[in-house]
PDB file of C-alpha atoms in Angstrom:
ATOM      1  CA  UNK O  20     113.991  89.858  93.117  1.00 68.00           C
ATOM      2  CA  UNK O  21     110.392  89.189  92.278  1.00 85.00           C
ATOM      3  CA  UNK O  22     107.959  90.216  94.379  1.00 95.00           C
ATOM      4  CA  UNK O  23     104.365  89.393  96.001  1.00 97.00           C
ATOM      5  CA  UNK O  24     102.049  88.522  92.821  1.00 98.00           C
ATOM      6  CA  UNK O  25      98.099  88.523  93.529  1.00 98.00           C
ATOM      7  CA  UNK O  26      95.595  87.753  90.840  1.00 98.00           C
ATOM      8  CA  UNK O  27      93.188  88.815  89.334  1.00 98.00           C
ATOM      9  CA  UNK O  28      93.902  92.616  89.865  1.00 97.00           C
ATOM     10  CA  UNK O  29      90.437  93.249  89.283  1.00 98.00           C
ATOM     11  CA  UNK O  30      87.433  91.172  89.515  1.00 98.00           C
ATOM     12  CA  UNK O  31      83.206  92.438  89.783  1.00 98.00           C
ATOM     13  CA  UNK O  32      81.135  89.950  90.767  1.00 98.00           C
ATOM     14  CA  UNK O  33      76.903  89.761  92.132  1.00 98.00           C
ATOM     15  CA  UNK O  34      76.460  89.548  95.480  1.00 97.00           C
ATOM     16  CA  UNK O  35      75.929  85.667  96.660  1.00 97.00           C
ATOM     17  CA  UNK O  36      78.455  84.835  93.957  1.00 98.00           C
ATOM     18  CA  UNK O  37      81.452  83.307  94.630  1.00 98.00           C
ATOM     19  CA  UNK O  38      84.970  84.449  94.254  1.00 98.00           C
ATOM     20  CA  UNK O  39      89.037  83.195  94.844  1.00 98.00           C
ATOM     21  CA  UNK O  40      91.961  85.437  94.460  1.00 98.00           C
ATOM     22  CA  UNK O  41      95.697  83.414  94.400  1.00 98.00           C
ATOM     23  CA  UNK O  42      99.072  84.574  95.767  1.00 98.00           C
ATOM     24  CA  UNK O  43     102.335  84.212  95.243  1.00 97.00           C
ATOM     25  CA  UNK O  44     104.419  85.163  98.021  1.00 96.00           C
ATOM     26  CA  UNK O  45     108.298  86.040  97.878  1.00 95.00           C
ATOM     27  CA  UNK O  46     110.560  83.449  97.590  1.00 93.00           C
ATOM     28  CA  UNK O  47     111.549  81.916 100.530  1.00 91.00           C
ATOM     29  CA  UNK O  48     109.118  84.061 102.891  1.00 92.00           C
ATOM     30  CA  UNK O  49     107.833  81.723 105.696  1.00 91.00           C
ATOM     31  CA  UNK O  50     105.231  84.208 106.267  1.00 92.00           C
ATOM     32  CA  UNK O  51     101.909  85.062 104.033  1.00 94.00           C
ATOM     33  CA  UNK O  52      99.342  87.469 105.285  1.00 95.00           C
ATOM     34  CA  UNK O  53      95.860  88.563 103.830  1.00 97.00           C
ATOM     35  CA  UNK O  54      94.381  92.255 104.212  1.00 98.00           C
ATOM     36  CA  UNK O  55      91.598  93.442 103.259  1.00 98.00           C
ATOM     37  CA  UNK O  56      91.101  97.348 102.797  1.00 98.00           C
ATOM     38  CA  UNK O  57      87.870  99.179 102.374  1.00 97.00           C
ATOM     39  CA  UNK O  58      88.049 102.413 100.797  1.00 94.00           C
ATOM     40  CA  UNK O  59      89.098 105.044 103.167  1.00 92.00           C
ATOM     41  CA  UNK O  60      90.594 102.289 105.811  1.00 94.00           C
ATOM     42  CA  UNK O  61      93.725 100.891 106.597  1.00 95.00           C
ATOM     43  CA  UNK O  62      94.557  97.026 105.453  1.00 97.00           C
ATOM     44  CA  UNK O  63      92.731  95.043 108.194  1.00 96.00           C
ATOM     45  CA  UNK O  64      94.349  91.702 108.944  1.00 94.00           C
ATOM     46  CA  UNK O  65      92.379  88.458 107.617  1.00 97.00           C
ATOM     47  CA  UNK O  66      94.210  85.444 108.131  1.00 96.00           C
ATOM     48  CA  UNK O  67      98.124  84.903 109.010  1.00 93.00           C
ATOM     49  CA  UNK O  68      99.895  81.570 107.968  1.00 93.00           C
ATOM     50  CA  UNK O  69     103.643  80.655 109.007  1.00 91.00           C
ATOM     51  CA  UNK O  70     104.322  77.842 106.460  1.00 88.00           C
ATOM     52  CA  UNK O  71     101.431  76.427 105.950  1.00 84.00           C
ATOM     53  CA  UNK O  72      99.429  76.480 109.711  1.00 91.00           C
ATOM     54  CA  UNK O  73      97.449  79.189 110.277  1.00 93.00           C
ATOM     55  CA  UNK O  74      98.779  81.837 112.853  1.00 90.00           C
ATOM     56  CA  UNK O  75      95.505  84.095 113.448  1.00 91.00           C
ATOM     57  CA  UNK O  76      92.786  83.880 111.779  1.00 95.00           C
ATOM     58  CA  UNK O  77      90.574  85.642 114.077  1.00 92.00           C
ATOM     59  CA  UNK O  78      89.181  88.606 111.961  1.00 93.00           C
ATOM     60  CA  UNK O  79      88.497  86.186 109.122  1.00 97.00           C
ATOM     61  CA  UNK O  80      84.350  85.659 108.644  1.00 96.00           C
ATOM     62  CA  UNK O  81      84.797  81.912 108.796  1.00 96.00           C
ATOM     63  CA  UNK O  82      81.194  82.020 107.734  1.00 97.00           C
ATOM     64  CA  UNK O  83      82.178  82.479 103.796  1.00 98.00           C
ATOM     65  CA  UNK O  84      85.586  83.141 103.914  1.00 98.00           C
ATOM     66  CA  UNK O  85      88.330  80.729 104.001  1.00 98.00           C
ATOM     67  CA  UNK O  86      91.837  80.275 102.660  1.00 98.00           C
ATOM     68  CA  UNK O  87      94.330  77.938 102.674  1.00 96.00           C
ATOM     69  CA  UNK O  88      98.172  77.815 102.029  1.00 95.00           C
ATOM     70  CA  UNK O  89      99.099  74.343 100.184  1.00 82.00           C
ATOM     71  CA  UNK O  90     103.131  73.479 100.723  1.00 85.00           C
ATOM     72  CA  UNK O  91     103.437  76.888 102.435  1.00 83.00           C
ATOM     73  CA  UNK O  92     103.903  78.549  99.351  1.00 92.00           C
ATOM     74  CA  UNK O  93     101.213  80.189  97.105  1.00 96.00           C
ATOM     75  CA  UNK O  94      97.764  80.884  98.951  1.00 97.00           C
ATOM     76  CA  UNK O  95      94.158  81.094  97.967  1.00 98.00           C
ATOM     77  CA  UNK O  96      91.507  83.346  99.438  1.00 98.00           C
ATOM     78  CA  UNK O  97      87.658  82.302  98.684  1.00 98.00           C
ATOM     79  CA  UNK O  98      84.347  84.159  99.443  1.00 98.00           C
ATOM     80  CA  UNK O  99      81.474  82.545  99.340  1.00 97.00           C
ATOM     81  CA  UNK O 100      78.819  83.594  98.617  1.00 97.00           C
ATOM     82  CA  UNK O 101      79.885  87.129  98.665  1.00 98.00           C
ATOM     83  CA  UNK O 102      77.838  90.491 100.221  1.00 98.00           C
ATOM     84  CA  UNK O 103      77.741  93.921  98.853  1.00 98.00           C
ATOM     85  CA  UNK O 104      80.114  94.832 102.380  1.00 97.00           C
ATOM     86  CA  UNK O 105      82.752  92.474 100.981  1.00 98.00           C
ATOM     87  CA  UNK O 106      83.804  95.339  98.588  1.00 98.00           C
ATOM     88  CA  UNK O 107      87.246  96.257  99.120  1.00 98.00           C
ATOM     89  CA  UNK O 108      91.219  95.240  98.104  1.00 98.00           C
ATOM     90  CA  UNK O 109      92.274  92.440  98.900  1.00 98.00           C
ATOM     91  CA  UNK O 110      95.759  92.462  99.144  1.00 98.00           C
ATOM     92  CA  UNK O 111      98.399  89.820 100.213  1.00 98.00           C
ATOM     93  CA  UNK O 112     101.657  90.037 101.960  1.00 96.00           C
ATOM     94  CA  UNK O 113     104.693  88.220 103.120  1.00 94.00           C
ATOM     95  CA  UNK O 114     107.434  88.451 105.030  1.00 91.00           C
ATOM     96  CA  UNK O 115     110.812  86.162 106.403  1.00 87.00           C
ATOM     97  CA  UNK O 116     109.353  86.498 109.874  1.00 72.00           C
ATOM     98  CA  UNK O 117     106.878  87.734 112.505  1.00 63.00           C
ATOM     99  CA  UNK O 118     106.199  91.339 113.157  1.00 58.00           C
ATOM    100  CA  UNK O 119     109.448  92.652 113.234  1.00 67.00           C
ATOM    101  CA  UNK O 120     110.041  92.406 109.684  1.00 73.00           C
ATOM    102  CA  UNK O 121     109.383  94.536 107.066  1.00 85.00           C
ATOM    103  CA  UNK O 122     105.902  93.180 105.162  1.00 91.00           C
ATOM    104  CA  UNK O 123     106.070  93.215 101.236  1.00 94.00           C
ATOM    105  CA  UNK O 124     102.806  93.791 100.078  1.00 97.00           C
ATOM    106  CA  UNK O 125     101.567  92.352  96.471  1.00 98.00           C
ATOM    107  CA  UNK O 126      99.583  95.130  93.967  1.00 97.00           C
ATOM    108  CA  UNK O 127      96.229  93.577  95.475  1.00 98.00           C
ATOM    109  CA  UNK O 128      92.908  92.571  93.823  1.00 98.00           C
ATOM    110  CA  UNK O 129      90.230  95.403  93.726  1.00 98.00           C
ATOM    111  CA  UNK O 130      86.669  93.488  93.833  1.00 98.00           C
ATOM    112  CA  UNK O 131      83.597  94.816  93.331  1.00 98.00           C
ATOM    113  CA  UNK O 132      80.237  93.218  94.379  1.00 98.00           C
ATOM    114  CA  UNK O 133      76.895  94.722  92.977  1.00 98.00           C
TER     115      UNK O 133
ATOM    116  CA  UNK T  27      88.495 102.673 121.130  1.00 80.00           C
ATOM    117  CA  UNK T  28      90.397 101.545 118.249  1.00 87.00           C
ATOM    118  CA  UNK T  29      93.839 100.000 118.472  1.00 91.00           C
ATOM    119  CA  UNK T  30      96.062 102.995 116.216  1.00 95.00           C
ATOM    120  CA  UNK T  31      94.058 106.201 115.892  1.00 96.00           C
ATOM    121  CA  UNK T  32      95.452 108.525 113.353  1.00 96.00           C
ATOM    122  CA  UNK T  33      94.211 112.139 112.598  1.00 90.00           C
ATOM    123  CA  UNK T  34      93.005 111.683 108.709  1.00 89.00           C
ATOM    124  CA  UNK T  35      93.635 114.763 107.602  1.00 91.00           C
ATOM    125  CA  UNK T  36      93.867 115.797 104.435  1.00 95.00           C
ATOM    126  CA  UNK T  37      96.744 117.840 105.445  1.00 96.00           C
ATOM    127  CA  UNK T  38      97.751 120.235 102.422  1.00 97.00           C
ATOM    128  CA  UNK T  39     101.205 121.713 102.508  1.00 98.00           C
ATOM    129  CA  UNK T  40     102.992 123.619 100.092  1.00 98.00           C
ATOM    130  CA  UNK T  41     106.688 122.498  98.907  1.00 98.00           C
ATOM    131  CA  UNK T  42     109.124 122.923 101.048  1.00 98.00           C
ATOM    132  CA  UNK T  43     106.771 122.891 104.499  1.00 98.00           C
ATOM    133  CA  UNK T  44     107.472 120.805 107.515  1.00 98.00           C
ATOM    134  CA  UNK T  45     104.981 118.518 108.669  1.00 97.00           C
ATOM    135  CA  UNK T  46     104.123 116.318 111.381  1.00 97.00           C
ATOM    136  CA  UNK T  47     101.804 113.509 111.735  1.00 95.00           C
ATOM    137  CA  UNK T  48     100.538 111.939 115.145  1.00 95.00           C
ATOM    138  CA  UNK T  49      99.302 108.143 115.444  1.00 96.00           C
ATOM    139  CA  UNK T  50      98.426 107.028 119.320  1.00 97.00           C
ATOM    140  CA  UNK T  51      98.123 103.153 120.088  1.00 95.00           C
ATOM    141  CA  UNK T  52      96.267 101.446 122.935  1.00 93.00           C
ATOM    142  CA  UNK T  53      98.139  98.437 123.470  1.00 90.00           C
ATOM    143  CA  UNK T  54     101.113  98.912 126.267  1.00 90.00           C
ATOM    144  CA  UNK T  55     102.693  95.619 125.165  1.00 88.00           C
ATOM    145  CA  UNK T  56     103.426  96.848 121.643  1.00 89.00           C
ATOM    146  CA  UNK T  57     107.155  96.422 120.957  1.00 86.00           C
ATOM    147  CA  UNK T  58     107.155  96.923 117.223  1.00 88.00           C
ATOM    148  CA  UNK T  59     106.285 100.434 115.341  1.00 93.00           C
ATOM    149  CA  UNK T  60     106.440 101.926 111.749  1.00 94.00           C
ATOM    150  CA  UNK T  61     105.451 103.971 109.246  1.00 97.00           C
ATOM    151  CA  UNK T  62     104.224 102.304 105.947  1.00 97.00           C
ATOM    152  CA  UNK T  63     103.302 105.071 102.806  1.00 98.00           C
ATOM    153  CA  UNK T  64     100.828 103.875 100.368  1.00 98.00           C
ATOM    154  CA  UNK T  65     100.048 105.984  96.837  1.00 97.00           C
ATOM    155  CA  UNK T  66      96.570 106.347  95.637  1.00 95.00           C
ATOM    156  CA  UNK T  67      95.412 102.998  94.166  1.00 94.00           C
ATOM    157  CA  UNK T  68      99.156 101.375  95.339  1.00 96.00           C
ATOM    158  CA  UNK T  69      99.592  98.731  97.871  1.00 97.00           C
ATOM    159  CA  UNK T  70     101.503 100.333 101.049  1.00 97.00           C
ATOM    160  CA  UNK T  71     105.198  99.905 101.130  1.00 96.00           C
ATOM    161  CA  UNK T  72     107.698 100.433 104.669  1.00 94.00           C
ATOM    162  CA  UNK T  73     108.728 103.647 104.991  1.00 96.00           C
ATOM    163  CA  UNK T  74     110.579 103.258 108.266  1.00 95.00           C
ATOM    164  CA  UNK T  75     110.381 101.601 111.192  1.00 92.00           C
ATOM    165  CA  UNK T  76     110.367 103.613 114.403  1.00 93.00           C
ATOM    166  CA  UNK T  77     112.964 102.930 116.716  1.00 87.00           C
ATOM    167  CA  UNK T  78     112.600 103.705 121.064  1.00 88.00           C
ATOM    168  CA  UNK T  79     115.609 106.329 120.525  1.00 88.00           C
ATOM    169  CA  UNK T  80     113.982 107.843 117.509  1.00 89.00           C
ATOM    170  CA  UNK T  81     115.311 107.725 114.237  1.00 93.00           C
ATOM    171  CA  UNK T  82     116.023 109.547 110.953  1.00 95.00           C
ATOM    172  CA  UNK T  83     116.127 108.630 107.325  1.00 95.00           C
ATOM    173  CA  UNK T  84     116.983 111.544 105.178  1.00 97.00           C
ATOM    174  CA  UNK T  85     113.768 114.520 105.165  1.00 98.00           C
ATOM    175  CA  UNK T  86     112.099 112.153 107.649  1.00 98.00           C
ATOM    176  CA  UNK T  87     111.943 111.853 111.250  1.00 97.00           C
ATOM    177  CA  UNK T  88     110.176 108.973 113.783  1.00 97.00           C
ATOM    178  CA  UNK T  89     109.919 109.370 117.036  1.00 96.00           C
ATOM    179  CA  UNK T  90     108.109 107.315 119.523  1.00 96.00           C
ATOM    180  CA  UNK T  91     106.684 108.170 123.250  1.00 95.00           C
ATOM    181  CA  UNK T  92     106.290 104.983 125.205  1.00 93.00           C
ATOM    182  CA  UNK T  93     104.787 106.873 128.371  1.00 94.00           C
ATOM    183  CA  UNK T  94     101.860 108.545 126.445  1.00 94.00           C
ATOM    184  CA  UNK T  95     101.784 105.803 123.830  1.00 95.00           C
ATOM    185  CA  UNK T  96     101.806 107.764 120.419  1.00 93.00           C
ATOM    186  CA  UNK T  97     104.140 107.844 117.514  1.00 96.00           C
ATOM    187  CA  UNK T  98     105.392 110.805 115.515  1.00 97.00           C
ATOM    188  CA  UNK T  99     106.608 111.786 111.757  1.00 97.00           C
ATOM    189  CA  UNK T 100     108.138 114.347 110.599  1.00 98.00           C
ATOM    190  CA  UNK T 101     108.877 115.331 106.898  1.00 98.00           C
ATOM    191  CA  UNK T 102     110.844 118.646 106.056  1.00 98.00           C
ATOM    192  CA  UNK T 103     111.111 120.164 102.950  1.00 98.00           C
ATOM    193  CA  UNK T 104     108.214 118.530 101.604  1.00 98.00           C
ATOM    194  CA  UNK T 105     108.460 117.124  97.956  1.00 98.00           C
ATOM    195  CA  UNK T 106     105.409 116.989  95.628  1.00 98.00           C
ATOM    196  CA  UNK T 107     106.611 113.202  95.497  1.00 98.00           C
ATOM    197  CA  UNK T 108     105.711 113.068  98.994  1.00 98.00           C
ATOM    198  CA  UNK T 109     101.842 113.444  98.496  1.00 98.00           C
ATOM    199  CA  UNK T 110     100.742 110.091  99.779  1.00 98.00           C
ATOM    200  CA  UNK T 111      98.758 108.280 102.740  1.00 97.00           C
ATOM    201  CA  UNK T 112     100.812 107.828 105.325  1.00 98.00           C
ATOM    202  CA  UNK T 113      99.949 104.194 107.867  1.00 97.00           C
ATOM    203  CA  UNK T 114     100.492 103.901 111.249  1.00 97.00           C
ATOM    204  CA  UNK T 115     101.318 100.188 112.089  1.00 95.00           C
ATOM    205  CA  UNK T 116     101.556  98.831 115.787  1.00 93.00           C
ATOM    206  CA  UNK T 117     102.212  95.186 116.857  1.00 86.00           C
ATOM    207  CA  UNK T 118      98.986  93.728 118.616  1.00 79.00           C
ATOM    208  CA  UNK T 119      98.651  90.789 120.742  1.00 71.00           C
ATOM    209  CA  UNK T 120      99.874  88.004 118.982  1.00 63.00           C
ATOM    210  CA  UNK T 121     102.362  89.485 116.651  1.00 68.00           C
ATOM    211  CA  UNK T 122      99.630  91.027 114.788  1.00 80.00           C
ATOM    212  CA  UNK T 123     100.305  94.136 112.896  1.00 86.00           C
ATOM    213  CA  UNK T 124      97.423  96.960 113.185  1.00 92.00           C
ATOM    214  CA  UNK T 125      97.445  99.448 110.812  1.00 95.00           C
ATOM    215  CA  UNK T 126      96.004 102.805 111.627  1.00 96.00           C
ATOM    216  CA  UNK T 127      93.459 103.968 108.830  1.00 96.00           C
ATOM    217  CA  UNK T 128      96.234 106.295 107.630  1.00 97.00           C
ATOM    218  CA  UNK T 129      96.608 110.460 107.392  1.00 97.00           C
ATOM    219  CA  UNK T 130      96.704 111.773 103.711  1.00 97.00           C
ATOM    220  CA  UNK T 131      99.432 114.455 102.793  1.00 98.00           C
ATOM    221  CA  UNK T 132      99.119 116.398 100.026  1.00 97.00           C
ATOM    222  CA  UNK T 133     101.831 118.655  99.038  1.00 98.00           C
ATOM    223  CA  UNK T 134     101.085 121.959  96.691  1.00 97.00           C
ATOM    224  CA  UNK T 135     103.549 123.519  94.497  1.00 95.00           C
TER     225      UNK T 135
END
């Protein structure tokens, strides 16, 4: 079975730049979930999506981040214009359910913004 | 106070030790518990989920404390393999999973 795909797995970028990273959650998996994870943190929750509505999205800086998941399938995440504190890993996850199930996590993008 | 507190260690062990890691949460609702490992540069993966009766997979042990609100792992006869970060992760309001910011093992031969 495949599992979560994120790209790019790396991506450097100047701060007020923009930047997307894609997802491809498990087959079938009604639920997608973006973390992000500074160094030395655990993965703090961004935005939850069952399908394609939004579930919680209130950690996400709606400011200059956004996402969207298009035929609740694959997902984008955008920043824009990004901020030196927006360095982290951005990783993506799905599951078949809510909380009680097991979330597979994808290898994550590591971004960098100088 | 934050949601899942975990003690960040590093905790350095030699092979073959037994050790225990502590996580507390703050939310009384929570219903749903485990412990997620994650490698250095490696997205997390379940390790097991922690059950109200306690549970055992193998070297490892979960155990969880309703009344004082804090979860427990145990690993005996630790492997070199086992050298890791090791998440707490609580349900929050919501369904939300909060991950604690996670206790690093590292085991010595």
């Amino acid at each position: 079975e495949a599992g979560v795909a994120q790209s790019p797995r790396y991506k450097i970028i100047e701060k007020r730049q923009s930047v997307a990273f894609w997802c491809n959650p498990i087959s079938g998996h009604a639920t997608l979930y973006w973390y992000q994870q500074i160094l030395g943190q655990g993965p703090k929750l961004l935005i939850q999506f069952q399908n394609n509505g939004v579930v919680d999205d209130s950690q996400l800086p709606k400011d200059r981040f956004s996402a969207e998941r298009l035929k609740g399938v694959d997902s984008t995440l955008k920043i824009q214009p990004a901020k030196l504190e927006d360095s982290a890993v951005y990783l993506c996850a799905s599951s078949p359910g809510f909380s009680l199930y097991e979330q597979y996590f994808g290898p994550g993008t590591r971004l960098t913004v100088t | 106070r934050k949601e899942v507190e975990q003690d960040p260690g590093p905790f350095n062990v030699p092979e073959g030790a037994t050790v225990a890691f502590n996580c507390t949460y703050s939310n009384s609702a929570s219903q749903s518990f485990f412990w997620y490992r994650q490698d250095c540069r490696k997205e997390p993966k379940l390790l097991m989920s922690v059950y109200s009766s306690g549970n055992e997979d193998g070297r490892f042990t979960a155990q969880l404390n309703r009344a004082s609100q804090y979860i427990s792992l145990l690993i005996r006869d630790s492997k070199l393999s086992d050298s890791a970060t090791y998440l707490c992760v609580v349900n929050s309001y919501g369904n939300k999973l909060v991950f604690g910011a996670g206790t690093i093992l590292r085991v010595k031969s």
